[in-house]
Tab-separated table of C-alpha atoms and ligand atoms in Angstrom:
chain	number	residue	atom	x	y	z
Z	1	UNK	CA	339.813	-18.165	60.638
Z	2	UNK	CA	336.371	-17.711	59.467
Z	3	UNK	CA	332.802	-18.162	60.724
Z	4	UNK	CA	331.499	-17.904	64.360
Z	5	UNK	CA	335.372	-18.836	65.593
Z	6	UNK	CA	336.325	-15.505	63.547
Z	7	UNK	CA	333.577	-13.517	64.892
Z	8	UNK	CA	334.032	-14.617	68.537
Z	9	UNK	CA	337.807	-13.769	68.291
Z	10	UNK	CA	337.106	-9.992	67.416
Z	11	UNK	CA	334.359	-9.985	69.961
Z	12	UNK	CA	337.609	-10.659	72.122
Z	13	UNK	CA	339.506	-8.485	71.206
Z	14	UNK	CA	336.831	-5.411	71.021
Z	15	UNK	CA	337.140	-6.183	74.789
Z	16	UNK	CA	340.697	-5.279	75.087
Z	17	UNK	CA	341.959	-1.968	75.067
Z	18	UNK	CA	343.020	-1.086	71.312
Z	19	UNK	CA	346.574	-0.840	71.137
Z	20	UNK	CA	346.717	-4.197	73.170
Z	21	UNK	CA	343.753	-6.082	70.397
Z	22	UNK	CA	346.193	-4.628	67.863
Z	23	UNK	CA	349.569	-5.942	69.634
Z	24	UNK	CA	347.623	-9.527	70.005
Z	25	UNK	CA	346.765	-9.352	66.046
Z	26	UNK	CA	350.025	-9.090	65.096
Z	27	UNK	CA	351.365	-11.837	67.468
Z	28	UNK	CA	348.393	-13.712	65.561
Z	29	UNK	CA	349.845	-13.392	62.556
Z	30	UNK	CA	353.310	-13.585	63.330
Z	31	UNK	CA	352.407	-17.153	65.090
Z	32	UNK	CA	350.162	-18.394	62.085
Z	33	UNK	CA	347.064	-18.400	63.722
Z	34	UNK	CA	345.847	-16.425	61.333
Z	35	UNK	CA	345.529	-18.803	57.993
Z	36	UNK	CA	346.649	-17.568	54.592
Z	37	UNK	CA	343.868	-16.669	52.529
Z	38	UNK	CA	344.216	-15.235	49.438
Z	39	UNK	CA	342.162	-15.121	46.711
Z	40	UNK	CA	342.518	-16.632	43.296
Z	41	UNK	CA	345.196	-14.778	41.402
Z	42	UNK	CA	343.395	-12.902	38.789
Z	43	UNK	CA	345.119	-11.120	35.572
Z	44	UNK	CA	342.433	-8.582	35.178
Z	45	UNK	CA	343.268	-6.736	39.029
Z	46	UNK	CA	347.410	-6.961	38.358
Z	47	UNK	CA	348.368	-3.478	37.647
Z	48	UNK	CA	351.935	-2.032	37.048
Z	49	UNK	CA	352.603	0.950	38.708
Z	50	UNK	CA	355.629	3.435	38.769
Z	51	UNK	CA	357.718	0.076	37.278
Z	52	UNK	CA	356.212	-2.414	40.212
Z	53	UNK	CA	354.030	-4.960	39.149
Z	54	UNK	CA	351.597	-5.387	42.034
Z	55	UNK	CA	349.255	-9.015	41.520
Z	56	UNK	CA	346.293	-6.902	43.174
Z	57	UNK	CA	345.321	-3.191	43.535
Z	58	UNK	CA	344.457	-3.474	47.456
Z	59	UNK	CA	347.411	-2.784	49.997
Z	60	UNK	CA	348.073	-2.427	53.845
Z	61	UNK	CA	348.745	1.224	55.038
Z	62	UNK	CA	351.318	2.383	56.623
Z	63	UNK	CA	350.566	2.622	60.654
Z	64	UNK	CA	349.715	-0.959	61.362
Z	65	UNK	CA	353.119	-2.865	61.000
Z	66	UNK	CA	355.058	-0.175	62.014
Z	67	UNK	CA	357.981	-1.884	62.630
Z	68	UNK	CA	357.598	-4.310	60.210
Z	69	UNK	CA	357.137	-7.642	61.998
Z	70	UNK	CA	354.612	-9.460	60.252
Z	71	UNK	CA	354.885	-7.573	56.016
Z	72	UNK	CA	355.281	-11.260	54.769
Z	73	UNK	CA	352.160	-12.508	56.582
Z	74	UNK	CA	349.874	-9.578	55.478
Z	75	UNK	CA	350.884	-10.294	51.815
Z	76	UNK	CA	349.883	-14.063	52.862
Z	77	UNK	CA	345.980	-12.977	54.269
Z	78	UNK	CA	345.297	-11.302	50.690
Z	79	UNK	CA	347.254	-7.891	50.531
Z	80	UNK	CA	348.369	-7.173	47.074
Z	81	UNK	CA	351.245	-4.784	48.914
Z	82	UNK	CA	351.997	-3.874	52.298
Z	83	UNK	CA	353.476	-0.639	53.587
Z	84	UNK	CA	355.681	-0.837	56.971
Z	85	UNK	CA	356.420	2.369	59.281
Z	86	UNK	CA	356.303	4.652	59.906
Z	87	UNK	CA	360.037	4.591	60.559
Z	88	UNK	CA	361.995	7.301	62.219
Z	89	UNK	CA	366.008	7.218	62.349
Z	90	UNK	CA	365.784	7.042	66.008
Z	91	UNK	CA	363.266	5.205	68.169
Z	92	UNK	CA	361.019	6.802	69.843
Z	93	UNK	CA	357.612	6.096	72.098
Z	94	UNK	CA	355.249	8.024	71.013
Z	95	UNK	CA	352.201	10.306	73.001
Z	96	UNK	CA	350.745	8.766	76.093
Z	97	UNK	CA	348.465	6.251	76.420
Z	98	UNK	CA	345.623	5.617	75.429
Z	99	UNK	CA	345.846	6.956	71.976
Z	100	UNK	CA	343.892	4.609	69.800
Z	101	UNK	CA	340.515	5.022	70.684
Z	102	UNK	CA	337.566	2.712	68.537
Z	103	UNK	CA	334.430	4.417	67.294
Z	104	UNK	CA	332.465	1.627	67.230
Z	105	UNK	CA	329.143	2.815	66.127
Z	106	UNK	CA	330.652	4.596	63.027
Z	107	UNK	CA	333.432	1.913	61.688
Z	108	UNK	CA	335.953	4.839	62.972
Z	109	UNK	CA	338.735	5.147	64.897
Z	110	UNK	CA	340.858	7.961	66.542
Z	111	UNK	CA	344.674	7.601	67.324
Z	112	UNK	CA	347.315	10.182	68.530
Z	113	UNK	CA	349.986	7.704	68.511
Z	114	UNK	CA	353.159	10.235	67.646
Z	115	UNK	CA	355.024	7.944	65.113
Z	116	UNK	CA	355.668	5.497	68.027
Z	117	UNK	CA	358.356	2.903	66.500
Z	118	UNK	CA	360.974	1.519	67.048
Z	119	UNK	CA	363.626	3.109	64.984
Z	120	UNK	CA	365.773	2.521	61.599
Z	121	UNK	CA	368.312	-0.148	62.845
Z	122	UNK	CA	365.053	-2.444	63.466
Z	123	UNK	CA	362.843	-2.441	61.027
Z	124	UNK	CA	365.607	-2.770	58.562
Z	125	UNK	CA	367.111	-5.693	60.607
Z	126	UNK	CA	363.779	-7.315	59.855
Z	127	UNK	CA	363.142	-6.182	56.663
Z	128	UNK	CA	366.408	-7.981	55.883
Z	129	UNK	CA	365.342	-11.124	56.228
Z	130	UNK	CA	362.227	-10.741	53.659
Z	131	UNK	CA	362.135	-12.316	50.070
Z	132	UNK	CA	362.843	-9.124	47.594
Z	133	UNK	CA	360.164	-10.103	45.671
Z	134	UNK	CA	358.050	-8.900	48.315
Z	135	UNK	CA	356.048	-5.842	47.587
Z	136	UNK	CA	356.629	-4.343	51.052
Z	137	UNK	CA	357.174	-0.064	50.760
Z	138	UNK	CA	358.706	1.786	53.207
Z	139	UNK	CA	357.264	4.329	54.866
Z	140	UNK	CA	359.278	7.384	56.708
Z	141	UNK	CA	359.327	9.808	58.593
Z	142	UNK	CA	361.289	12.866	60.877
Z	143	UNK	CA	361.845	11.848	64.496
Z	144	UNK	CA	359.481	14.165	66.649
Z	145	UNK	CA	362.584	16.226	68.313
Z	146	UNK	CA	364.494	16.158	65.086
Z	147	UNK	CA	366.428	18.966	64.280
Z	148	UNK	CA	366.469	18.521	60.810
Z	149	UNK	CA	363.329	16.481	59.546
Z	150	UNK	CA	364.583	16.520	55.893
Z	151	UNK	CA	367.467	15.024	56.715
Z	152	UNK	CA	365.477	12.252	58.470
Z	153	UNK	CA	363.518	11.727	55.235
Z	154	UNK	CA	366.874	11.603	53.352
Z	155	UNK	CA	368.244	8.804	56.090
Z	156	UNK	CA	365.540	7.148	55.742
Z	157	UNK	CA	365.718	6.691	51.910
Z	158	UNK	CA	369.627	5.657	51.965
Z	159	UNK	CA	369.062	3.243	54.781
Z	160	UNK	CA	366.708	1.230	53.848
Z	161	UNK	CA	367.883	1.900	49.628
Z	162	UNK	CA	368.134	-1.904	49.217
Z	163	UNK	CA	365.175	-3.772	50.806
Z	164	UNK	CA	362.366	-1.266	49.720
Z	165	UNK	CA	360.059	-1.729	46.847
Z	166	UNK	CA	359.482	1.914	47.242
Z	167	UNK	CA	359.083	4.442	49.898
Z	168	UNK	CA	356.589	6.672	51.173
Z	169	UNK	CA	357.510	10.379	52.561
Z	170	UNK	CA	354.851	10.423	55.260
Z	171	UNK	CA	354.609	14.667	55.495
Z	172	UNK	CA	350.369	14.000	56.752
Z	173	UNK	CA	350.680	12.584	60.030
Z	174	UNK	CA	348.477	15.124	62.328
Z	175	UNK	CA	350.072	13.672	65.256
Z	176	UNK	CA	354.213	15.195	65.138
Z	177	UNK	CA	353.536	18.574	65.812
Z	178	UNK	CA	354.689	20.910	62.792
Z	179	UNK	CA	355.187	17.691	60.441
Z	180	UNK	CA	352.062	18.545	58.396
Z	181	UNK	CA	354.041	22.140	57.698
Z	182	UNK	CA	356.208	20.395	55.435
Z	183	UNK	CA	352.784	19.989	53.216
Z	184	UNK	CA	353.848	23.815	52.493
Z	185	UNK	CA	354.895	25.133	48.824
Z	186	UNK	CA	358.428	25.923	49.924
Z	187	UNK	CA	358.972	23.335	52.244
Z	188	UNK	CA	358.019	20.884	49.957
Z	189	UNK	CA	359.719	22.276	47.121
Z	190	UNK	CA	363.334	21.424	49.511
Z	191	UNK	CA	362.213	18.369	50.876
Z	192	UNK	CA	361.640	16.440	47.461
Z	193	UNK	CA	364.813	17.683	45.767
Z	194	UNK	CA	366.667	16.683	49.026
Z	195	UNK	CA	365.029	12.958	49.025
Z	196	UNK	CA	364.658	13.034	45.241
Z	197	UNK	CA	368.884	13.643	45.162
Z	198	UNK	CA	369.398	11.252	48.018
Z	199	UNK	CA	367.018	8.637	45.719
Z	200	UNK	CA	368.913	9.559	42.473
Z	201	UNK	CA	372.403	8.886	44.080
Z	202	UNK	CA	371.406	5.569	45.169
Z	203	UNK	CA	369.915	4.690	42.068
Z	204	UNK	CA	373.220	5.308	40.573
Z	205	UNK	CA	375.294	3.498	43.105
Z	206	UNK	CA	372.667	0.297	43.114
Z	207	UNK	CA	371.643	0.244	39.212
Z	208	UNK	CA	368.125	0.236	40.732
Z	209	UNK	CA	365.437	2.562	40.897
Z	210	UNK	CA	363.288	2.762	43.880
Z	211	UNK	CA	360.162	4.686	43.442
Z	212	UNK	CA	359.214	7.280	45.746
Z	213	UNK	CA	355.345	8.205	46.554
Z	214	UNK	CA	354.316	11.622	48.881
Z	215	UNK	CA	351.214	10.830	51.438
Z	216	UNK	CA	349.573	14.152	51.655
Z	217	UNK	CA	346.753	14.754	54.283
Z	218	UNK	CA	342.687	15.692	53.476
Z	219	UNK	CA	342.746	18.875	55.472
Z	220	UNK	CA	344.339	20.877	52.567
Z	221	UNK	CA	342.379	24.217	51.336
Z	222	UNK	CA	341.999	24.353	47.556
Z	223	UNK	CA	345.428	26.036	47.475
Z	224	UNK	CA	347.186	24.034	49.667
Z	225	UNK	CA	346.177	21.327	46.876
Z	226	UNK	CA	347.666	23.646	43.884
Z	227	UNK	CA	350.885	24.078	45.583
Z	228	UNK	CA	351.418	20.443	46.166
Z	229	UNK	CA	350.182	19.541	42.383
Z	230	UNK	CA	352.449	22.099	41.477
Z	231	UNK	CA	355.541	20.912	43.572
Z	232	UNK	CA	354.645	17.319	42.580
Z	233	UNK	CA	354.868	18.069	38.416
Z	234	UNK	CA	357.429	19.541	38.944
Z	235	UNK	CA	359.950	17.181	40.552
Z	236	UNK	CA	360.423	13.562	39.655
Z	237	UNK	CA	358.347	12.287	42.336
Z	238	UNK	CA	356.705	8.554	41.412
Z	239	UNK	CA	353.152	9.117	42.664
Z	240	UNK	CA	350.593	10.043	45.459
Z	241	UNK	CA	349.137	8.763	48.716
Z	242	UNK	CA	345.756	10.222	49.727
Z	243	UNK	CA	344.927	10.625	51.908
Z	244	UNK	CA	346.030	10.598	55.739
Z	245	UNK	CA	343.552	10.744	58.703
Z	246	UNK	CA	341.221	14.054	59.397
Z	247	UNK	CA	341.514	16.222	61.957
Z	248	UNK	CA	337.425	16.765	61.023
Z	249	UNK	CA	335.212	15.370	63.356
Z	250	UNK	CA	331.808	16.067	60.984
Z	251	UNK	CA	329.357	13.089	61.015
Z	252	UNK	CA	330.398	11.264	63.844
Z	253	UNK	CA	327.591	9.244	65.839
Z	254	UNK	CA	330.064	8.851	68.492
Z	255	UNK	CA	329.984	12.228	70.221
Z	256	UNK	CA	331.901	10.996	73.329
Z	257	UNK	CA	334.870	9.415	71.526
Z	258	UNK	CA	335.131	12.227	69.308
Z	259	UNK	CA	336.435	14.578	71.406
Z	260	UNK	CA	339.677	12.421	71.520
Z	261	UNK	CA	342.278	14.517	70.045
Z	262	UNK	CA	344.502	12.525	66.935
Z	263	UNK	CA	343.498	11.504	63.564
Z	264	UNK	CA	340.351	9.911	62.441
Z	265	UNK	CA	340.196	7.348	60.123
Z	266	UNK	CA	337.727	4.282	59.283
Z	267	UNK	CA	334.223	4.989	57.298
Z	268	UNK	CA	333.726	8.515	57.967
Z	269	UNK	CA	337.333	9.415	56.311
Z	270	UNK	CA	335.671	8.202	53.029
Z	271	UNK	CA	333.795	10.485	51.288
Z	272	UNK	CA	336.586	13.176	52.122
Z	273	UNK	CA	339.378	10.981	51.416
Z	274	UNK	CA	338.065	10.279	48.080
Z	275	UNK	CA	337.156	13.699	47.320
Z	276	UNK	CA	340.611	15.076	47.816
Z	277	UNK	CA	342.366	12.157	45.672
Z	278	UNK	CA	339.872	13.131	42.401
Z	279	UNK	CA	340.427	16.325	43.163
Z	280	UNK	CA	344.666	15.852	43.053
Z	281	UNK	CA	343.731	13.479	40.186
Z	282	UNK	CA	342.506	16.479	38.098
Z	283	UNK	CA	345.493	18.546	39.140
Z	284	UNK	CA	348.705	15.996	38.455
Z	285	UNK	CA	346.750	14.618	34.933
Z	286	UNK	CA	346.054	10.966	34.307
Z	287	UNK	CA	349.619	9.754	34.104
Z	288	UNK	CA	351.019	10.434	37.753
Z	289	UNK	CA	350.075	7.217	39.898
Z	290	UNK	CA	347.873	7.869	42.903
Z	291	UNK	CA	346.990	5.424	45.975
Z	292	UNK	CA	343.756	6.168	47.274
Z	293	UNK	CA	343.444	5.278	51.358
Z	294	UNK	CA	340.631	6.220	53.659
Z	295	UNK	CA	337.429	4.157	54.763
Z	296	UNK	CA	338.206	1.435	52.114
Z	297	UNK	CA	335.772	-1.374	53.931
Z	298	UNK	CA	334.290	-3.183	50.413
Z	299	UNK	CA	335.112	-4.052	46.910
Z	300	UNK	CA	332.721	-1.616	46.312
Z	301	UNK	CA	334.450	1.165	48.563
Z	302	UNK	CA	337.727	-0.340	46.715
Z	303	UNK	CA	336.518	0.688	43.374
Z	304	UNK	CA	334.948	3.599	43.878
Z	305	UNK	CA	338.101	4.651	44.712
Z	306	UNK	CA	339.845	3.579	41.438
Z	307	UNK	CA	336.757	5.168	40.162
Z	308	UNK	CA	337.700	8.073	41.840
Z	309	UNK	CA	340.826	8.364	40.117
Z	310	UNK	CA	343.094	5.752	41.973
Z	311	UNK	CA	345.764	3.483	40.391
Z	312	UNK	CA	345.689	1.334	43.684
Z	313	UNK	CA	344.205	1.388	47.399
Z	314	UNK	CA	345.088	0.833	50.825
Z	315	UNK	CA	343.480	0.079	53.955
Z	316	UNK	CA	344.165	-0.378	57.850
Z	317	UNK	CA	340.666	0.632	59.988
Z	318	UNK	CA	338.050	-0.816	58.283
Z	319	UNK	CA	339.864	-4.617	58.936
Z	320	UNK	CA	339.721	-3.619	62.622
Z	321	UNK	CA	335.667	-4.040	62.264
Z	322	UNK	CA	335.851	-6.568	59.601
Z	323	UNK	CA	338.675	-8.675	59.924
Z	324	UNK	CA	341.940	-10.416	58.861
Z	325	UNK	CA	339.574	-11.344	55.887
Z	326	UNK	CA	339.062	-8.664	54.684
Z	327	UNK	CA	341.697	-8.185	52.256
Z	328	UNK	CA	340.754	-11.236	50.477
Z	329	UNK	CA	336.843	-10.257	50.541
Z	330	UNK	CA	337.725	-7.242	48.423
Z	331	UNK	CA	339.837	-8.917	45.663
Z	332	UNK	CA	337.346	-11.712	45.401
Z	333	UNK	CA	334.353	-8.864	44.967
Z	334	UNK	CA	337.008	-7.243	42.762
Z	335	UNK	CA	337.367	-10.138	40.790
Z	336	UNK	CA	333.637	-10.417	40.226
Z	337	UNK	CA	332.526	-6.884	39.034
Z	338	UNK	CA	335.377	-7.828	36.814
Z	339	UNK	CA	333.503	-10.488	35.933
Z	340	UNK	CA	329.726	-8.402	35.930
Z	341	UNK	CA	331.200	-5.546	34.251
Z	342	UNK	CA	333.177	-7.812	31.408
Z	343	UNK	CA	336.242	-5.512	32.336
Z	344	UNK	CA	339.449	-6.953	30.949
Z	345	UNK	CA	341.292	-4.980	33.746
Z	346	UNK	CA	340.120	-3.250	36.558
Z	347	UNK	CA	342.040	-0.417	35.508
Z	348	UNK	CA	339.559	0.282	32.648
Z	349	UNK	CA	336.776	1.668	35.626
Z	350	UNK	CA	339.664	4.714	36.494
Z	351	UNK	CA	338.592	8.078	36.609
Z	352	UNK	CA	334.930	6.813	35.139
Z	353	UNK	CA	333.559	8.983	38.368
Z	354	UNK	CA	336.344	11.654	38.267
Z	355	UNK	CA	334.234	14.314	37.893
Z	356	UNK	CA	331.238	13.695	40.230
Z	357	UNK	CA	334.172	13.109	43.327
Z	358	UNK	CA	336.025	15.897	42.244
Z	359	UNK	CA	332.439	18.241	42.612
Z	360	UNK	CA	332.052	16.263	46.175
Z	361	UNK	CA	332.156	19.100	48.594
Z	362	UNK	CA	333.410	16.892	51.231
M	1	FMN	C1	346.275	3.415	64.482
M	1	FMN	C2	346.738	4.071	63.218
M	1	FMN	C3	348.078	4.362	63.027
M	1	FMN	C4	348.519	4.961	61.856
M	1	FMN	N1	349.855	5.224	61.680
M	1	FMN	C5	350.289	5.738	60.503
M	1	FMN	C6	351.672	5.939	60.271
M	1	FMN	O1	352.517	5.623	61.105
M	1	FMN	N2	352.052	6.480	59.087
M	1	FMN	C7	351.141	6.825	58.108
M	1	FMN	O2	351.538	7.296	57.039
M	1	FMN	N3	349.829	6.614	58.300
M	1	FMN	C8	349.385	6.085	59.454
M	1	FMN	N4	348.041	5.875	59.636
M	1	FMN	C9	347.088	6.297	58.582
M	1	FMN	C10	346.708	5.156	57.640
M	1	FMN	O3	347.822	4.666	56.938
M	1	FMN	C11	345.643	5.629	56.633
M	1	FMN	O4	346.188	6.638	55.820
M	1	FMN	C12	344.402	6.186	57.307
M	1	FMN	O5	344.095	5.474	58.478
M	1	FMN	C13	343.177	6.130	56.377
M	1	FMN	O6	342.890	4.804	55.981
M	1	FMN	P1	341.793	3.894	56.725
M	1	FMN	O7	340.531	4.703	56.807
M	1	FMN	O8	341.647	2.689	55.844
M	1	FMN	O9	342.349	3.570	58.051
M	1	FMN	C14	347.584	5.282	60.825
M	1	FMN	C15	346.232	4.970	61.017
M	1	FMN	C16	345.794	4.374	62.179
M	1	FMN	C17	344.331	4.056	62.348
């Protein structure tokens, strides 16, 4: 859908409350109202990271097909990957509503959802029934009255071994009170050799090596960021996620919204989103593979981003304000400074702005 029908359709749905516009999209796309549209395959954005060969850099984040209802259909509007969850073993429902809130005004939004999902046994149920060749990643997490969350991580890893392209330890949600203290040197330190080991074993038993990537938050002190690098280096971990949402609330127009408690994300998550991954990119060297995630709204966003130090990108809030075109926007524009900048792979802009985002006092 594109045009004045598009435009008239998230009018629409800026009417409804959030959570119920974002319940309605995915009905949308699960009914295939919403066309496929994906850009031109193009060689020069196909990168191949931690052994997965992704056609283009730009993915769904984790957080909007939670469950994973629609993965198939998002890789159909444009996505070069999509990321479901997060999953916890059990279901659970999540903080009271409302908890999404839209800043309109600054391309934001707020949400305090609680890793609302509903549990293992479904998503993998649907997950099942996916082509393998489908770059869908997994993303989990430690039910909220857990009494072990590591060995929710580690669950999560051997359940869902043999439909994930590769799996995400979510440890950045602000939302699951205490979760973000597994960011911690020695909590980290036993949570990666207990998923790594769980990973390893599976590996062994499958002949098949899933790769496994650490989201990390944007709130971290220049220490918090040494201890992670450190941690990171020194376990076989496969790569990076940065970042999460903010608990900041600095340059928000909206004053009234942002007072909502949760995590903000959208536009104003860019500049310290982006700081934070050139900043890790210095730390774990050129070689580890990051995602970068947070305000990603443009090709241009997109690349400054790789630019940044990113091997890939992700988005979710931005598409709330632009669209289910959006995807394909960015890998067109992509595909054209590509084309401007005679690259022969996008890859070739990486880390070209390293330094001035890494001296971003964001
Ligand atoms: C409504 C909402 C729900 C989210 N849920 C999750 C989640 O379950 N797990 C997760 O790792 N990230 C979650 N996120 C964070 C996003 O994956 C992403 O890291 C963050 O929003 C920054 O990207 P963006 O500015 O493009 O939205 C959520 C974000 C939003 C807006």
């Amino acid at each position: 859908m594109t045009g004045p029908l598009a435009f008239l359709a998230r009018r629409g749905l800026f009417l409804l409350d959030p959570e119920t516009a974002h319940g309605l999209s995915i009905k949308a796309l699960k009914s295939g109202l919403v066309p496929a549209c994906a850009a031109p395959a193009d060689p020069r954005l196909e990168q191949t990271i931690a052994g997965l060969t992704f056609p283009n850099p730009v993915g769904m984040a984790a957080g909007y097909d939670k469950n994973a209802e629609v993965p198939e259909a998002l890789l159909r509007i444009g996505f070069g990957f999509t990321e479901v969850g997060t999953v916890t073993p059990r279901p659970q429902p999540g903080n009271d509503k409302p908890r999404i809130f839209r800043l309109v005004e600054d391309e934001a939004v707020i949400n305090r959802l609680g890793f609302n999902n509903e549990g293992h046994g479904a998503a993998l149920a649907r997950l099942k029934a996916c082509s393998r060749q489908a770059l869908i990643g997994v993303n989990i997490g430690a039910n909220k009255d857990s009494s072990d969350r590591i060995a929710d991580y580690v669950a999560g890893i051997r359940t869902f071994y043999p439909v994930a392209r590769y799996f995400t330890a979510n440890i950045s949600s602000p939302n699951t009170p205490g979760l973000r203290d597994l960011q911690a040197r020695e909590s980290l330190a036993a949570l990666l050799t207990a998923v790594l080991a769980a990973r390893d074993e599976e590996a062994g038993k499958s002949g098949r090596r899933v790769p496994i990537f650490l989201k990390i938050a944007p709130d971290l002190t220049e220490e918090g960021m040494d201890d992670i690098a450190a941690e990171v280096l020194a376990h076989d971990l496969d790569g990076l996620i940065v970042s999460n949402t903010t608990l900041s609330r600095e340059g928000l127009g909206d004053r009234r919204q942002a007072g909502e408690a949760g995590g903000l994300s959208g536009k104003p998550l860019f500049e310290k989103s982006t700081a934070v991954l050139a900043r890790m990119r210095k730390r774990v060297g050129p070689a580890l593979p990051i995602i970068g995630v947070g305000g990603v709204s443009s090709a241009e966003t997109a690349a400054e981003k790789i630019r940044a130090g990113a091997d890939l990108v992700q988005l979710y809030s931005c598409m709330v304000y632009e669209g289910p075109g959006l995807p394909a926007r960015i890998v067109r524009g992509l595909s054209a400074l590509c084309d401007r900048e005679k690259l022969g792979s996008i890859r070739d802009i990486r880390d070209s702005r390293l330094d001035y985002w890494a001296g971003r006092n964001a």
